[in-house]
Amino acid sequence: MLKFIVIDENSRVPKYQQIVDSIIHNISIGNLTIDQKIPSINLLSEEFYLSRDTVEKAYNILKERNIISSIRGKGYYITRTKLISKVNILFLVNKLSSYKMRTYNSFIDSIGANSHTDLHIYHCDESLFLNLLDKNKSAYDYYVIMPHFKTDDLKHVSFTDDVIKAIKKIPRDKLVVLDNIKLDVEGEVVEIYQDFENDIYTALKEGLPKIKKYEKLILVYPDKSVYPYPRRILHGFRKFCVEFNLDFEILDRVYEDIILKKGDLFITIEESDLVNLVKQIREDEFLLGKEIGIISYNDTPLKDLLGITVISTDFKMMGETAASMILNKKKGKVKVDFNFIDRASI
């Protein structure tokens, strides 16, 4: 067994990683078999003049990836697993929404069978995010993260000092940042993003011929949401309205007794506000798409079915592009398409 471990003193690859790579390589080519015993930490450290901590770190990584297991009093063994020789990916999403899952599903469809992806939802919670990264450090080949966090007063932030410190510990060739790139990460990494301020501005400008037929534009921006939204959405909306001299108002929710007037055009972000608004339009007997309009933020199959006009990121493209850049070992920034999709609600 020891003859299969290769340690290159002149290599810049850390010695613990050389141990990991040697064991995985020899499993993949058949030199090491399932349930085969491997040397103890002490034996390996003595044989290669390594510190015990170095070997222990390598073994812990292999254990976290389910490549080896330990039996008390007996030693370490190769474990039966389907992960060997596969690319292992940690996918961190801030919330479990239909459009976030569309990104994840398109990523899974595109990354191929020779990979294993673990999905974790951290609910915009900094502590949970940091715990997940710390628990899984060095255990994955790639870390795909969507960085969106919330403050104690439920405001959106792209990062905190502790988040930046944790992300800086991820090797640049293993880091993939999706959706929000306000982290200002140094070095060449994969960044696939939407530009919240300019996206909403550009999309609304595309729909201007229909939008300007309405008398008032109303953005329903949830100010105290469990999953807060970037305030750059507000900035882009205001910029659009001011530039084209449109009367506008910003509400934090659709009230149960909201006052509706003919000529109103609403932009909703949360699904609950969209449902409440459609319900009240029907109850007040307004004609949707004629007397009152609706544009919804982020497309879903249900909105398509109901004929709701949307402004939306191409979340499928986001997932596909992330997978493609990993598979082709590319680095750089890619701006995801953001579209105005005209349907029957305006």
Coordinates of C-alpha atoms in Angstrom, one line a residue:
M1 CA 0.0 0.0 0.0
L2 CA 2.8 2.5 0.9
K3 CA 4.2 2.2 -2.6
F4 CA 1.1 3.8 -4.0
I5 CA 1.6 7.0 -2.0
V6 CA 3.6 9.6 -3.9
I7 CA 5.0 12.6 -2.1
D8 CA 6.9 15.1 -4.2
E9 CA 9.1 17.3 -2.0
N10 CA 9.5 19.9 -4.8
S11 CA 5.8 20.2 -5.6
R12 CA 3.9 23.3 -4.5
V13 CA 0.8 21.1 -3.8
P14 CA 0.4 20.7 0.0
K15 CA 1.5 17.3 1.2
Y16 CA -1.8 16.5 2.7
Q17 CA -3.4 17.1 -0.7
Q18 CA -0.8 14.9 -2.3
I19 CA -1.9 12.0 0.0
V20 CA -5.5 12.6 -0.9
D21 CA -4.8 12.7 -4.6
S22 CA -2.6 9.6 -4.4
I23 CA -5.3 7.5 -2.7
I24 CA -8.1 8.7 -5.0
H25 CA -6.0 8.1 -8.1
N26 CA -5.0 4.5 -7.0
I27 CA -8.6 3.7 -6.2
S28 CA -9.7 4.9 -9.7
I29 CA -7.2 2.8 -11.5
G30 CA -7.8 -0.3 -9.4
N31 CA -4.6 -0.5 -7.3
L32 CA -6.7 0.0 -4.1
T33 CA -10.0 -1.8 -3.7
I34 CA -13.1 -1.4 -1.6
D35 CA -12.7 -2.5 2.0
Q36 CA -8.9 -2.6 1.7
K37 CA -7.1 -1.4 4.8
I38 CA -4.8 1.5 4.5
P39 CA -1.8 2.5 6.7
S40 CA -2.4 4.2 10.0
I41 CA -1.7 7.9 10.5
N42 CA 1.4 7.1 12.6
L43 CA 2.8 4.6 10.0
L44 CA 2.3 7.0 7.1
S45 CA 3.8 10.0 8.9
E46 CA 6.9 7.9 9.9
E47 CA 7.4 6.4 6.4
F48 CA 7.4 9.8 4.7
Y49 CA 8.8 12.0 7.5
L50 CA 5.5 14.0 7.7
S51 CA 3.9 15.5 10.8
R52 CA 1.0 13.5 12.2
D53 CA -1.2 16.6 11.7
T54 CA -0.5 16.5 7.9
V55 CA -1.6 12.9 7.5
E56 CA -4.6 13.4 9.8
K57 CA -5.7 16.3 7.7
A58 CA -5.6 14.2 4.6
Y59 CA -7.5 11.4 6.2
N60 CA -10.1 13.8 7.5
I61 CA -10.7 15.1 4.0
L62 CA -11.0 11.5 2.7
K63 CA -13.5 10.7 5.5
E64 CA -15.6 13.8 4.8
R65 CA -15.8 12.7 1.1
N66 CA -16.8 9.2 2.2
I67 CA -13.7 7.7 0.5
I68 CA -12.3 6.1 3.6
S69 CA -13.8 5.2 7.0
S70 CA -12.3 4.4 10.3
I71 CA -13.1 1.5 12.6
R72 CA -12.1 2.0 16.3
G73 CA -9.3 -0.3 17.2
K74 CA -8.8 -1.6 13.7
G75 CA -7.8 1.3 11.5
Y76 CA -8.8 3.0 8.2
Y77 CA -10.4 1.3 5.2
I78 CA -11.5 2.2 1.7
T79 CA -15.2 2.8 1.8
R80 CA -17.8 1.7 -0.8
T81 CA -18.9 4.9 -2.5
K82 CA -20.0 6.3 -5.8
L83 CA -18.2 9.5 -5.3
I84 CA -14.7 8.2 -6.1
S85 CA -13.3 9.8 -9.3
K86 CA -16.3 12.2 -9.4
V87 CA -16.2 16.0 -9.1
N88 CA -17.7 16.9 -5.8
I89 CA -19.6 20.2 -5.5
L90 CA -21.1 22.1 -2.6
F91 CA -24.0 24.3 -3.8
L92 CA -25.1 26.9 -1.3
V93 CA -28.4 28.7 -2.0
N94 CA -29.8 31.5 0.1
K95 CA -33.5 30.4 -0.2
L96 CA -35.6 27.6 -1.6
S97 CA -37.6 29.4 -4.3
S98 CA -38.8 28.1 -7.6
Y99 CA -36.4 30.3 -9.6
K100 CA -33.4 29.4 -7.4
M101 CA -34.3 25.8 -7.9
R102 CA -34.5 26.4 -11.7
T103 CA -30.8 27.5 -11.5
Y104 CA -29.9 24.5 -9.5
N105 CA -31.8 22.0 -11.7
S106 CA -30.3 23.4 -14.9
F107 CA -26.8 23.2 -13.2
I108 CA -27.4 19.5 -12.3
D109 CA -28.7 18.7 -15.8
S110 CA -25.6 20.3 -17.4
I111 CA -22.8 19.2 -15.1
G112 CA -23.2 15.6 -16.1
A113 CA -23.1 12.2 -14.4
N114 CA -19.5 12.4 -13.4
S115 CA -20.2 14.7 -10.5
H116 CA -21.9 14.8 -7.1
T117 CA -23.6 17.9 -5.9
D118 CA -24.7 18.6 -2.3
L119 CA -27.3 21.3 -2.0
H120 CA -27.7 23.3 1.2
I121 CA -30.1 26.2 1.9
Y122 CA -28.7 28.8 4.4
H123 CA -31.8 31.1 4.5
C124 CA -29.8 34.3 4.1
D125 CA -28.4 33.5 7.6
E126 CA -24.8 34.5 8.0
S127 CA -24.1 32.0 10.9
L128 CA -25.6 29.1 9.0
F129 CA -23.6 30.0 5.9
L130 CA -20.4 30.2 7.9
N131 CA -21.0 27.0 9.7
L132 CA -21.7 25.2 6.4
L133 CA -18.4 26.5 4.9
D134 CA -16.4 25.6 8.0
K135 CA -17.9 22.2 8.3
N136 CA -17.2 21.4 4.6
K137 CA -13.8 23.1 4.1
S138 CA -11.4 21.2 1.9
A139 CA -14.1 18.5 1.3
Y140 CA -15.2 19.6 -2.2
D141 CA -13.7 20.3 -5.6
Y142 CA -16.0 23.3 -6.2
Y143 CA -18.0 25.7 -4.0
V144 CA -20.9 27.3 -5.7
I145 CA -22.5 30.1 -3.7
M146 CA -25.3 32.6 -4.0
P147 CA -24.3 35.4 -1.6
H148 CA -27.4 37.1 -0.1
F149 CA -27.6 37.9 3.6
K150 CA -29.9 39.7 6.0
T151 CA -29.2 42.1 8.9
D152 CA -31.0 42.0 12.2
D153 CA -33.6 44.5 10.9
L154 CA -34.2 42.3 7.8
K155 CA -32.2 44.5 5.3
H156 CA -30.4 42.9 2.4
V157 CA -26.6 42.8 2.4
S158 CA -24.3 41.1 -0.1
F159 CA -21.7 40.2 2.5
T160 CA -20.3 40.8 5.9
D161 CA -16.7 40.9 7.1
D162 CA -16.9 37.4 8.4
V163 CA -18.4 36.1 5.1
I164 CA -15.5 37.7 3.1
K165 CA -12.9 36.1 5.4
A166 CA -14.5 32.7 5.0
I167 CA -14.8 33.0 1.2
K168 CA -11.2 34.1 0.9
K169 CA -10.2 30.7 2.4
I170 CA -11.7 28.9 -0.6
P171 CA -9.0 28.4 -3.3
R172 CA -9.8 30.6 -6.3
D173 CA -9.9 27.7 -8.7
K174 CA -12.7 26.1 -6.6
L175 CA -14.9 29.2 -6.2
V176 CA -18.0 29.8 -8.3
V177 CA -20.1 32.9 -7.4
L178 CA -23.7 33.0 -8.7
D179 CA -26.4 35.7 -8.9
N180 CA -24.7 38.5 -6.8
I181 CA -21.1 39.5 -7.3
K182 CA -20.8 42.4 -4.9
L183 CA -18.3 40.4 -2.9
D184 CA -15.3 42.0 -4.7
V185 CA -13.4 38.7 -4.6
E186 CA -9.8 39.1 -5.6
G187 CA -8.3 36.8 -8.3
E188 CA -9.6 34.9 -11.2
V189 CA -12.8 33.1 -10.2
V190 CA -16.1 32.1 -11.9
E191 CA -18.7 34.8 -11.5
I192 CA -22.2 34.5 -13.2
Y193 CA -24.4 37.4 -12.1
Q194 CA -27.4 39.6 -12.6
D195 CA -27.1 43.4 -12.3
F196 CA -30.1 44.2 -10.1
E197 CA -30.1 48.0 -10.7
N198 CA -29.5 48.1 -14.4
D199 CA -31.4 44.9 -15.1
I200 CA -34.8 46.3 -13.9
Y201 CA -34.1 49.7 -15.6
T202 CA -33.3 48.1 -18.9
A203 CA -36.2 45.6 -18.8
L204 CA -38.7 48.3 -18.0
K205 CA -37.3 50.5 -20.7
E206 CA -37.9 47.7 -23.1
G207 CA -41.6 47.7 -22.1
L208 CA -41.9 51.5 -22.1
P209 CA -44.4 51.7 -25.0
K210 CA -47.0 49.8 -22.9
I211 CA -45.9 51.1 -19.5
K212 CA -46.4 54.7 -20.4
K213 CA -50.1 54.1 -21.2
Y214 CA -50.7 53.8 -17.5
E215 CA -51.1 56.8 -15.2
K216 CA -49.1 55.5 -12.2
L217 CA -46.4 52.9 -11.7
I218 CA -46.4 51.2 -8.3
L219 CA -43.5 49.0 -7.1
V220 CA -44.4 46.6 -4.2
Y221 CA -41.0 46.2 -2.6
P222 CA -41.1 44.1 0.6
D223 CA -39.1 46.1 3.1
K224 CA -39.2 43.6 5.9
S225 CA -39.1 40.2 4.1
V226 CA -37.7 37.1 5.7
Y227 CA -35.6 36.8 2.6
P228 CA -34.8 40.5 1.8
Y229 CA -34.2 41.7 -1.8
P230 CA -31.3 43.9 -3.0
R231 CA -32.1 47.6 -2.7
R232 CA -30.5 48.0 -6.1
I233 CA -33.9 47.0 -7.4
L234 CA -35.3 50.1 -5.9
H235 CA -32.5 52.3 -7.3
G236 CA -33.1 50.9 -10.9
F237 CA -36.9 51.4 -10.6
R238 CA -36.5 55.0 -9.4
K239 CA -34.0 55.8 -12.1
F240 CA -36.4 54.5 -14.8
C241 CA -39.4 56.5 -13.4
V242 CA -37.5 59.7 -13.0
E243 CA -35.8 59.5 -16.5
F244 CA -39.1 59.0 -18.2
N245 CA -41.1 61.4 -16.0
L246 CA -43.5 58.7 -14.7
D247 CA -45.6 59.1 -11.6
F248 CA -44.7 56.4 -9.2
E249 CA -45.1 55.0 -5.7
I250 CA -43.3 52.4 -3.6
L251 CA -45.3 50.2 -1.2
D252 CA -44.0 47.5 1.1
R253 CA -46.9 45.1 0.5
V254 CA -50.3 44.7 -1.1
Y255 CA -52.7 45.7 1.6
E256 CA -56.0 43.8 2.0
D257 CA -57.9 47.0 1.5
I258 CA -55.6 48.6 -1.0
I259 CA -57.1 51.4 -3.0
L260 CA -57.0 50.5 -6.7
K261 CA -57.5 53.0 -9.4
K262 CA -57.9 52.6 -13.2
G263 CA -54.6 53.3 -14.8
D264 CA -52.5 51.7 -12.1
L265 CA -49.6 49.5 -13.1
F266 CA -48.1 47.3 -10.3
I267 CA -44.7 45.7 -10.2
T268 CA -44.8 42.8 -7.6
I269 CA -41.8 40.9 -6.3
E270 CA -43.2 38.4 -3.9
E271 CA -45.7 35.7 -4.9
S272 CA -48.0 36.5 -2.1
D273 CA -48.4 40.1 -3.2
L274 CA -49.1 39.0 -6.7
V275 CA -51.8 36.6 -5.6
N276 CA -53.4 39.2 -3.3
L277 CA -53.3 41.8 -6.0
V278 CA -54.9 39.6 -8.7
K279 CA -57.6 38.6 -6.2
Q280 CA -58.5 42.2 -5.3
I281 CA -58.5 43.3 -9.0
R282 CA -61.1 40.6 -9.6
E283 CA -63.1 41.4 -6.5
D284 CA -63.2 45.1 -7.5
E285 CA -64.2 44.1 -11.1
F286 CA -61.3 45.8 -12.9
L287 CA -60.0 44.4 -16.1
L288 CA -56.5 43.0 -15.7
G289 CA -54.3 44.1 -18.5
K290 CA -56.5 46.9 -19.6
E291 CA -57.7 49.0 -16.6
I292 CA -55.0 47.8 -14.2
G293 CA -51.7 46.2 -15.2
I294 CA -49.3 43.9 -13.4
I295 CA -45.6 43.1 -14.1
S296 CA -44.1 40.4 -11.8
Y297 CA -40.5 40.1 -10.9
N298 CA -38.9 36.7 -11.8
D299 CA -40.7 34.3 -14.1
T300 CA -42.2 31.0 -13.0
P301 CA -44.2 28.4 -15.0
L302 CA -47.4 29.4 -13.2
K303 CA -47.0 33.1 -14.3
D304 CA -46.5 31.9 -17.8
L305 CA -49.7 29.8 -17.6
L306 CA -51.7 32.7 -16.1
G307 CA -50.4 35.2 -18.7
I308 CA -48.6 37.5 -16.2
T309 CA -46.0 39.8 -17.8
V310 CA -42.6 39.5 -16.1
I311 CA -39.2 41.0 -15.9
S312 CA -36.8 38.2 -15.2
T313 CA -33.3 36.8 -15.0
D314 CA -32.7 33.8 -17.2
F315 CA -32.1 31.4 -14.2
K316 CA -31.7 28.4 -16.5
M317 CA -28.9 30.1 -18.3
M318 CA -27.3 30.9 -15.0
G319 CA -27.1 27.2 -14.0
E320 CA -26.0 26.0 -17.4
T321 CA -23.2 28.6 -17.6
A322 CA -21.9 27.7 -14.2
A323 CA -21.7 24.0 -15.2
S324 CA -20.1 24.8 -18.5
M325 CA -17.4 26.9 -16.9
I326 CA -16.6 24.2 -14.4
L327 CA -16.4 21.5 -17.0
N328 CA -14.3 23.6 -19.3
K329 CA -12.2 25.0 -16.4
K330 CA -12.9 28.6 -17.5
K331 CA -12.7 31.7 -15.3
G332 CA -14.2 35.2 -15.6
K333 CA -17.5 37.1 -15.3
V334 CA -20.7 36.4 -17.3
K335 CA -23.7 38.6 -17.2
V336 CA -26.9 36.6 -17.3
D337 CA -29.7 37.8 -19.6
F338 CA -32.5 39.7 -18.0
N339 CA -35.7 40.0 -20.1
F340 CA -39.0 41.8 -20.4
I341 CA -41.5 39.1 -21.2
D342 CA -44.7 40.6 -22.5
R343 CA -47.9 38.7 -21.7
A344 CA -51.6 39.6 -21.2
S345 CA -51.4 41.4 -17.8
I346 CA -50.4 44.8 -19.3

